[in-house]
CSV table of C-alpha atoms in Angstrom, one decimal:
chain,number,residue,atom,x,y,z
F,156,MET,CA,104.7,-105.1,128.9
F,157,THR,CA,106.9,-106.5,126.2
F,158,GLY,CA,109.2,-104.3,124.3
F,159,ARG,CA,108.2,-105.7,120.9
F,160,ARG,CA,105.3,-103.9,119.3
F,161,PRO,CA,103.2,-105.7,116.7
F,162,ALA,CA,103.1,-102.7,114.3
F,163,GLU,CA,104.4,-99.2,113.8
F,164,PRO,CA,102.5,-96.1,112.5
F,165,GLY,CA,102.5,-96.0,108.7
F,166,MET,CA,102.4,-99.7,108.2
F,167,THR,CA,99.5,-101.3,106.4
F,168,ILE,CA,97.2,-103.7,108.2
F,169,ALA,CA,98.8,-106.5,106.1
F,170,GLN,CA,102.1,-105.8,107.8
F,171,VAL,CA,100.8,-106.0,111.4
F,172,GLU,CA,102.3,-109.0,113.2
F,173,THR,CA,99.6,-111.4,114.4
F,174,PRO,CA,97.9,-112.1,116.6
F,175,ALA,CA,97.3,-108.4,117.5
F,176,LEU,CA,94.5,-106.3,119.0
F,177,VAL,CA,93.5,-103.7,116.5
F,178,VAL,CA,91.1,-100.7,116.8
F,179,ASP,CA,89.2,-99.2,113.9
F,180,LEU,CA,89.5,-95.5,114.7
F,181,ASP,CA,86.6,-94.4,112.5
F,182,ALA,CA,84.3,-96.8,114.3
F,183,MET,CA,85.6,-96.0,117.8
F,184,GLU,CA,85.4,-92.2,117.2
F,185,ALA,CA,81.8,-92.7,115.9
F,186,ASN,CA,80.9,-94.6,119.1
F,187,ILE,CA,82.4,-92.0,121.4
F,188,ALA,CA,80.4,-89.3,119.5
F,189,ALA,CA,77.2,-91.3,119.5
F,190,LEU,CA,77.1,-91.7,123.3
F,191,ALA,CA,78.1,-88.1,123.8
F,192,ALA,CA,75.3,-86.9,121.6
F,193,ARG,CA,72.8,-89.1,123.3
F,194,VAL,CA,73.8,-87.9,126.8
F,195,ALA,CA,73.8,-84.3,125.7
F,196,ALA,CA,70.0,-84.5,125.2
F,197,TYR,CA,69.7,-85.0,129.0
F,198,PRO,CA,71.4,-82.0,130.7
F,199,SER,CA,71.1,-83.6,134.2
F,200,VAL,CA,73.0,-86.7,133.1
F,201,ARG,CA,76.7,-87.1,132.7
F,202,ALA,CA,78.8,-89.8,130.9
F,203,THR,CA,81.4,-91.3,133.1
F,204,PRO,CA,82.7,-94.1,130.8
F,205,HIS,CA,84.5,-97.1,132.2
F,206,ALA,CA,88.2,-97.4,131.4
F,207,LYS,CA,88.3,-101.1,132.3
F,208,ALA,CA,86.9,-101.7,128.8
F,209,HIS,CA,89.9,-100.2,126.9
F,210,LYS,CA,92.6,-99.6,129.5
F,211,SER,CA,94.0,-96.8,127.3
F,212,VAL,CA,94.9,-93.3,128.5
F,213,GLU,CA,94.6,-92.1,124.9
F,214,ILE,CA,91.0,-93.4,124.6
F,215,ALA,CA,90.1,-91.9,128.0
F,216,ARG,CA,91.4,-88.5,126.9
F,217,ARG,CA,89.2,-88.7,123.8
F,218,GLN,CA,86.2,-89.6,126.0
F,219,MET,CA,86.9,-86.7,128.3
F,220,ALA,CA,87.3,-84.4,125.3
F,221,ALA,CA,83.9,-85.5,124.1
F,222,GLY,CA,82.2,-84.4,127.3
F,223,ALA,CA,82.7,-87.1,129.9
F,224,SER,CA,82.9,-85.7,133.4
F,225,ARG,CA,85.2,-88.4,134.7
F,226,VAL,CA,86.2,-91.9,133.9
F,227,CYS,CA,85.7,-95.1,136.0
F,228,CYS,CA,88.2,-97.7,136.9
F,229,GLN,CA,87.8,-101.0,138.6
F,230,ASN,CA,91.1,-101.4,140.6
F,231,VAL,CA,93.8,-99.2,142.1
F,232,ALA,CA,96.3,-100.0,139.4
F,233,GLU,CA,94.0,-98.8,136.7
F,234,VAL,CA,93.4,-95.6,138.7
F,235,GLU,CA,97.2,-95.0,139.0
F,236,ALA,CA,97.7,-95.6,135.3
F,237,MET,CA,94.9,-93.2,134.3
F,238,ALA,CA,96.1,-90.5,136.7
F,239,ALA,CA,99.7,-90.8,135.5
F,240,GLY,CA,98.4,-90.3,132.0
F,241,GLY,CA,96.8,-87.0,133.0
F,242,ILE,CA,93.2,-88.0,133.6
F,243,ASP,CA,92.2,-85.8,136.6
F,244,ASN,CA,88.8,-87.1,137.7
F,245,ILE,CA,88.4,-90.8,138.3
F,246,LEU,CA,85.9,-93.0,140.2
F,247,LEU,CA,87.1,-96.4,141.4
F,248,SER,CA,83.6,-98.0,141.0
F,249,ASN,CA,84.5,-100.9,143.3
F,250,GLU,CA,85.4,-101.6,146.8
F,251,ILE,CA,89.0,-102.1,148.0
F,252,VAL,CA,90.5,-103.7,151.1
F,253,GLY,CA,93.8,-103.3,152.9
F,254,ALA,CA,95.8,-100.3,154.1
F,255,GLY,CA,98.3,-100.7,151.2
F,256,LYS,CA,95.7,-100.1,148.5
F,257,ALA,CA,94.0,-97.4,150.4
F,258,LYS,CA,97.4,-95.5,150.8
F,259,ARG,CA,98.1,-95.9,147.0
F,260,LEU,CA,94.6,-94.5,146.2
F,261,ALA,CA,95.2,-91.6,148.6
F,262,GLN,CA,98.5,-90.8,147.0
F,263,VAL,CA,96.8,-90.6,143.6
F,264,ALA,CA,94.3,-88.2,145.1
F,265,ARG,CA,97.2,-85.7,145.4
F,266,MET,CA,97.1,-85.3,141.6
F,267,ALA,CA,93.5,-86.1,140.6
F,268,LYS,CA,90.0,-86.0,142.1
F,269,ILE,CA,89.3,-89.5,143.3
F,270,GLY,CA,86.1,-91.3,144.3
F,271,VAL,CA,85.7,-94.8,145.6
F,272,CYS,CA,82.8,-97.1,146.6
F,273,VAL,CA,82.2,-98.7,150.0
F,274,ASP,CA,79.7,-101.3,151.3
F,275,HIS,CA,81.2,-101.9,154.8
F,276,THR,CA,82.3,-99.8,157.7
F,277,ASP,CA,85.8,-101.4,157.7
F,278,GLN,CA,86.4,-100.0,154.3
F,279,VAL,CA,85.4,-96.6,155.5
F,280,ALA,CA,87.9,-96.6,158.4
F,281,VAL,CA,90.8,-97.7,156.3
F,282,LEU,CA,90.1,-95.1,153.6
F,283,ALA,CA,89.7,-92.4,156.2
F,284,ASP,CA,93.1,-93.2,157.8
F,285,ALA,CA,94.8,-93.2,154.4
F,286,ALA,CA,93.2,-89.9,153.3
F,287,HIS,CA,94.1,-88.2,156.6
F,288,GLU,CA,97.7,-89.4,156.4
F,289,ALA,CA,98.0,-88.1,152.8
F,290,GLY,CA,96.2,-84.9,153.5
F,291,VAL,CA,93.6,-85.4,150.8
F,292,THR,CA,89.8,-85.9,150.6
F,293,LEU,CA,88.3,-88.9,148.9
F,294,ASP,CA,84.7,-88.8,147.5
F,295,ILE,CA,82.7,-91.8,148.7
F,296,LEU,CA,79.8,-93.6,147.0
F,297,VAL,CA,77.9,-96.1,149.0
F,298,GLU,CA,77.2,-99.1,146.8
F,299,ILE,CA,73.7,-100.7,146.9
F,300,ASP,CA,72.8,-104.1,145.5
F,301,VAL,CA,70.1,-103.3,142.9
F,302,GLY,CA,69.8,-106.9,141.6
F,303,MET,CA,73.2,-108.1,140.5
F,304,GLY,CA,73.9,-110.1,143.7
F,305,ARG,CA,77.5,-109.0,143.9
F,306,CYS,CA,78.7,-106.1,145.9
F,307,GLY,CA,76.6,-103.5,147.8
F,308,VAL,CA,74.5,-103.2,150.9
F,309,THR,CA,71.1,-104.9,150.7
F,310,SER,CA,68.8,-102.5,152.5
F,311,THR,CA,68.0,-98.8,152.6
F,312,ALA,CA,68.7,-98.7,156.4
F,313,ASP,CA,72.2,-100.2,155.9
F,314,ALA,CA,72.9,-97.6,153.2
F,315,VAL,CA,71.9,-94.7,155.5
F,316,ALA,CA,73.9,-96.1,158.4
F,317,LEU,CA,77.0,-96.5,156.2
F,318,ALA,CA,76.7,-93.0,154.8
F,319,LYS,CA,76.4,-91.6,158.4
F,320,GLU,CA,79.7,-93.4,159.1
F,321,VAL,CA,81.3,-91.8,156.1
F,322,VAL,CA,80.4,-88.2,157.1
F,323,LYS,CA,82.1,-88.7,160.5
F,324,HIS,CA,85.5,-88.4,158.8
F,325,LYS,CA,86.7,-85.0,157.7
F,326,ASN,CA,88.9,-86.5,154.9
F,327,LEU,CA,86.0,-88.4,153.3
F,328,ARG,CA,83.1,-86.7,151.4
F,329,PHE,CA,79.9,-88.7,151.0
F,330,THR,CA,78.6,-87.9,147.5
F,331,GLY,CA,75.9,-90.5,146.7
F,332,LEU,CA,75.2,-94.0,145.5
F,333,GLN,CA,76.7,-96.6,143.2
F,334,ALA,CA,73.7,-98.6,141.8
F,335,TYR,CA,75.1,-100.6,138.9
F,336,HIS,CA,73.1,-103.6,137.6
F,337,GLY,CA,75.8,-105.4,135.6
F,338,SER,CA,73.8,-108.6,134.8
F,339,ALA,CA,71.1,-106.6,133.2
F,340,GLN,CA,73.5,-105.5,130.4
F,341,HIS,CA,73.3,-108.9,128.6
F,342,LEU,CA,69.6,-109.7,129.1
F,343,ARG,CA,68.8,-110.4,125.5
F,344,HIS,CA,65.4,-108.8,125.0
F,345,PRO,CA,64.7,-105.1,125.7
F,346,GLU,CA,61.6,-105.8,127.8
F,347,GLU,CA,63.8,-107.9,130.2
F,348,ARG,CA,66.3,-105.0,130.6
F,349,VAL,CA,63.4,-102.5,131.1
F,350,ALA,CA,62.0,-104.7,133.9
F,351,ALA,CA,65.4,-105.2,135.6
F,352,ILE,CA,66.4,-101.5,135.5
F,353,SER,CA,62.9,-100.4,136.6
F,354,LYS,CA,63.5,-102.4,139.8
F,355,ALA,CA,67.0,-101.0,140.2
F,356,THR,CA,65.7,-97.5,139.7
F,357,ALA,CA,63.1,-98.0,142.3
F,358,LEU,CA,65.7,-99.2,144.8
F,359,ALA,CA,68.0,-96.3,144.0
F,360,ARG,CA,65.2,-93.7,144.3
F,361,GLU,CA,64.0,-95.2,147.6
F,362,THR,CA,67.6,-95.1,149.0
F,363,ALA,CA,68.3,-91.6,147.8
F,364,ASP,CA,65.1,-90.3,149.4
F,365,ALA,CA,66.0,-92.0,152.7
F,366,LEU,CA,69.5,-90.4,152.6
F,367,ARG,CA,68.1,-86.9,151.9
F,368,ALA,CA,65.5,-87.4,154.7
F,369,ALA,CA,68.3,-88.1,157.0
F,370,GLY,CA,70.0,-84.8,156.0
F,371,LEU,CA,72.7,-86.5,153.9
F,372,PRO,CA,73.5,-85.3,150.4
F,373,CYS,CA,72.9,-87.6,147.5
F,374,ASP,CA,74.3,-85.7,144.5
F,375,VAL,CA,75.4,-88.8,142.5
F,376,ILE,CA,73.4,-91.8,141.5
F,377,ALA,CA,75.7,-93.8,139.3
F,378,GLY,CA,75.3,-97.0,137.3
F,379,ALA,CA,74.2,-98.1,133.8
F,380,GLY,CA,76.2,-99.9,131.2
F,381,THR,CA,76.3,-100.2,127.4
F,382,GLY,CA,73.3,-102.7,127.4
F,383,SER,CA,70.9,-100.6,129.5
F,384,TYR,CA,72.1,-97.0,129.6
F,385,GLU,CA,68.9,-95.7,127.8
F,386,ASN,CA,66.8,-97.0,130.6
F,387,GLU,CA,68.9,-95.3,133.4
F,388,MET,CA,69.4,-92.1,131.3
F,389,THR,CA,65.6,-91.6,131.0
F,390,SER,CA,64.7,-92.7,134.5
F,391,GLY,CA,64.9,-89.3,136.1
F,392,VAL,CA,67.0,-90.9,138.9
F,393,TYR,CA,70.4,-91.8,137.6
F,394,ASN,CA,72.7,-89.0,136.6
F,395,GLU,CA,76.0,-90.8,135.9
F,396,LEU,CA,76.3,-93.4,133.1
F,397,GLN,CA,79.2,-95.9,133.4
F,398,CYS,CA,79.1,-97.3,129.9
F,399,GLY,CA,82.3,-99.0,129.0
F,400,SER,CA,82.0,-101.6,126.2
F,401,TYR,CA,80.2,-99.1,123.9
F,402,VAL,CA,83.6,-97.7,122.8
F,403,PHE,CA,84.5,-101.1,121.2
F,404,MET,CA,81.5,-103.4,121.3
F,405,ASP,CA,81.9,-107.2,121.2
F,406,ALA,CA,80.2,-110.4,120.1
F,407,ASP,CA,78.2,-110.8,123.2
F,408,TYR,CA,76.6,-107.4,122.9
F,409,GLY,CA,75.9,-108.4,119.3
F,410,ARG,CA,73.6,-111.2,120.7
F,411,ASN,CA,71.3,-108.7,122.4
F,412,ASP,CA,68.1,-108.1,120.6
F,413,THR,CA,68.7,-104.3,120.3
F,414,ALA,CA,70.0,-102.0,117.6
F,415,TYR,CA,72.6,-100.0,119.5
F,416,PRO,CA,74.1,-96.9,117.9
F,417,PHE,CA,77.6,-98.3,118.2
F,418,ARG,CA,79.8,-100.2,115.8
F,419,ASN,CA,82.3,-102.9,116.3
F,420,ALA,CA,85.7,-101.2,116.6
F,421,LEU,CA,87.8,-103.8,118.3
F,422,PHE,CA,89.2,-106.9,116.6
F,423,VAL,CA,91.8,-109.5,117.1
F,424,LEU,CA,93.7,-109.6,113.9
F,425,THR,CA,94.8,-113.2,113.2
F,426,SER,CA,96.5,-115.1,110.4
F,427,VAL,CA,95.6,-118.5,109.0
F,428,ILE,CA,98.6,-120.8,109.9
F,429,SER,CA,97.2,-124.1,108.6
F,430,ALA,CA,94.7,-125.1,105.9
F,431,ALA,CA,95.7,-128.7,105.4
F,432,ALA,CA,92.2,-130.3,105.4
F,433,PRO,CA,89.1,-129.4,103.4
F,434,GLY,CA,86.5,-127.4,105.4
F,435,HIS,CA,89.0,-126.8,108.2
F,436,ALA,CA,91.7,-124.3,109.0
F,437,VAL,CA,93.6,-123.0,112.0
F,438,CYS,CA,94.5,-119.4,112.9
F,439,ASP,CA,97.1,-118.1,115.4
F,440,ALA,CA,94.6,-116.5,117.8
F,441,GLY,CA,93.6,-118.8,120.7
F,442,LEU,CA,93.0,-118.4,124.4
F,443,LYS,CA,96.2,-116.4,124.9
F,444,SER,CA,94.8,-113.7,122.5
F,445,LEU,CA,91.1,-113.6,123.4
F,446,THR,CA,88.8,-114.8,126.2
F,447,ALA,CA,85.9,-117.2,125.8
F,448,GLU,CA,83.8,-116.8,129.0
F,449,SER,CA,81.2,-114.9,127.0
F,450,GLY,CA,81.4,-117.1,124.0
F,451,LEU,CA,83.8,-117.6,121.1
F,452,PRO,CA,84.7,-114.8,118.8
F,453,VAL,CA,82.8,-114.1,115.6
F,454,THR,CA,84.6,-113.6,112.3
F,455,TYR,CA,84.1,-110.1,110.8
F,456,GLU,CA,83.2,-109.7,107.1
F,457,ALA,CA,84.2,-113.3,106.4
F,458,PRO,CA,81.2,-115.2,105.3
F,459,GLY,CA,81.6,-119.0,105.3
F,460,ILE,CA,84.2,-119.0,108.1
F,461,THR,CA,83.2,-119.8,111.7
F,462,TYR,CA,85.5,-119.9,114.7
F,463,ILE,CA,84.5,-123.1,116.5
F,464,LYS,CA,87.3,-123.9,119.0
F,465,ALA,CA,89.9,-122.0,121.0
F,466,THR,CA,93.0,-123.6,122.6
F,467,ASP,CA,96.2,-121.9,123.9
F,468,GLU,CA,97.7,-120.7,120.7
F,469,HIS,CA,95.3,-122.0,118.1
F,470,GLY,CA,91.8,-121.1,116.8
F,471,THR,CA,90.0,-123.7,114.8
F,472,LEU,CA,88.0,-122.5,111.9
F,473,GLN,CA,85.1,-124.3,110.1
F,474,LEU,CA,84.8,-123.5,106.4
F,475,SER,CA,81.7,-123.7,104.3
F,476,SER,CA,81.9,-125.9,101.2
F,477,GLN,CA,82.3,-122.8,99.0
F,478,THR,CA,85.1,-121.3,101.1
F,479,THR,CA,88.8,-121.8,100.9
F,480,VAL,CA,91.7,-120.1,102.7
F,481,LYS,CA,95.5,-120.5,102.6
F,482,PRO,CA,98.2,-119.9,105.2
F,483,GLY,CA,98.9,-116.2,105.6
F,484,ASP,CA,95.3,-115.1,104.9
F,485,ARG,CA,94.2,-112.5,107.5
F,486,LEU,CA,90.9,-112.4,109.5
F,487,LYS,CA,89.4,-110.0,111.9
F,488,LEU,CA,87.7,-111.6,114.9
F,489,ILE,CA,85.1,-109.8,117.1
F,490,PRO,CA,86.0,-110.9,120.6
F,491,GLY,CA,83.2,-112.4,122.8
F,492,HIS,CA,84.0,-110.0,125.6
F,493,CYS,CA,86.1,-106.9,124.9
F,494,ASP,CA,87.2,-106.0,128.4
F,495,PRO,CA,89.2,-109.2,129.4
F,496,THR,CA,90.4,-109.6,125.8
F,497,VAL,CA,92.1,-106.2,126.0
F,498,ASN,CA,93.8,-107.3,129.3
F,499,LEU,CA,95.6,-110.1,127.4
F,500,HIS,CA,97.4,-107.7,125.2
F,501,ASP,CA,100.2,-105.1,125.7
F,502,TRP,CA,99.3,-102.9,122.7
F,503,LEU,CA,96.3,-101.5,120.8
F,504,VAL,CA,97.1,-101.0,117.1
F,505,ALA,CA,94.9,-98.1,116.0
F,506,TYR,CA,94.2,-98.0,112.3
F,507,ARG,CA,92.2,-96.0,109.8
F,508,GLY,CA,91.4,-97.5,106.5
F,509,ASP,CA,94.3,-99.7,105.6
F,510,LYS,CA,97.0,-97.7,107.6
F,511,VAL,CA,98.2,-98.0,111.1
F,512,GLU,CA,97.9,-94.5,112.7
F,513,ALA,CA,99.1,-95.2,116.2
F,514,VAL,CA,100.1,-97.9,118.6
F,515,TRP,CA,98.9,-97.4,122.2
F,516,PRO,CA,100.1,-99.2,125.3
F,517,VAL,CA,97.5,-101.1,127.3
F,518,ALA,CA,97.6,-99.2,130.6
F,519,ARG,CA,96.6,-102.0,133.0
F,520,GLY,CA,99.0,-100.8,135.7
F,521,TRP,CA,100.4,-103.2,138.3
């Protein structure tokens, strides 16, 4: 993390040094409240929002205060950062390998309740050794592949066998299934997401039934994301929703054919640095300020201006024939994908109206 902050509380947005990652507090708070209210209508379902989207202890605290039962992280460093900031219930919704990472995770379990996913017996053995050495108990979810083709065991029999391996170790507690279908989040049409999550739900239900028949508890069936959470929430099977991007939203979610109850709250604030040619301008937010794997950013409330190309330190803008800009003009860009864009920055500048209210470190950990 660099020592230089792009802004200080009390500044106006016009005084923020660009490029900077800025958060509209009114929109973010509305997003947190919207998910909390939706989940509250289903008493058997819990929100367990994913901190990889924001990497902010302050935002995680607000999510917990709104009713989240725990937060999710995707690597050990994120878990360490969240626990150091006072978050006391965390799921590492991923697999880890190596005794070093397992020991780090077990150390965190001395200050917070920690869960982690497995899909192989080797992971179970390493986690059991680390938990025993640290004198802690780790909660374990067996991950099943419900259609994403990434991590997870691929059969009910394998899931049962792996859970049986977990319960052999007194410092591990088998609690259920990780059944996340990530690629379903960006299927553009609602009927496509319904079909994908219906298949995932059937697999999760079948596996949970087999575990219970084998005398193994299956208290947690976790998954869901911002794009599909309504489907999992109403399935009668899933009881933990791992939505992450909802807190900020991004341009790629904006391409889904769905009216989500969430607003864009995250922007890359950028300045025009060149406007030397008609119909053309350049801003100071390029690939070092935002990612493009999910498409280029979209300009916010700036009709006639289109972001058409990103290079290291430059963003090329196309202007309509009726649009002019000059060096120093400010724009807000909606990033294509919020999660990795946050990871490029050291600070989140939180503002309300025209005033900076807080500057939060990005708690990526190391």
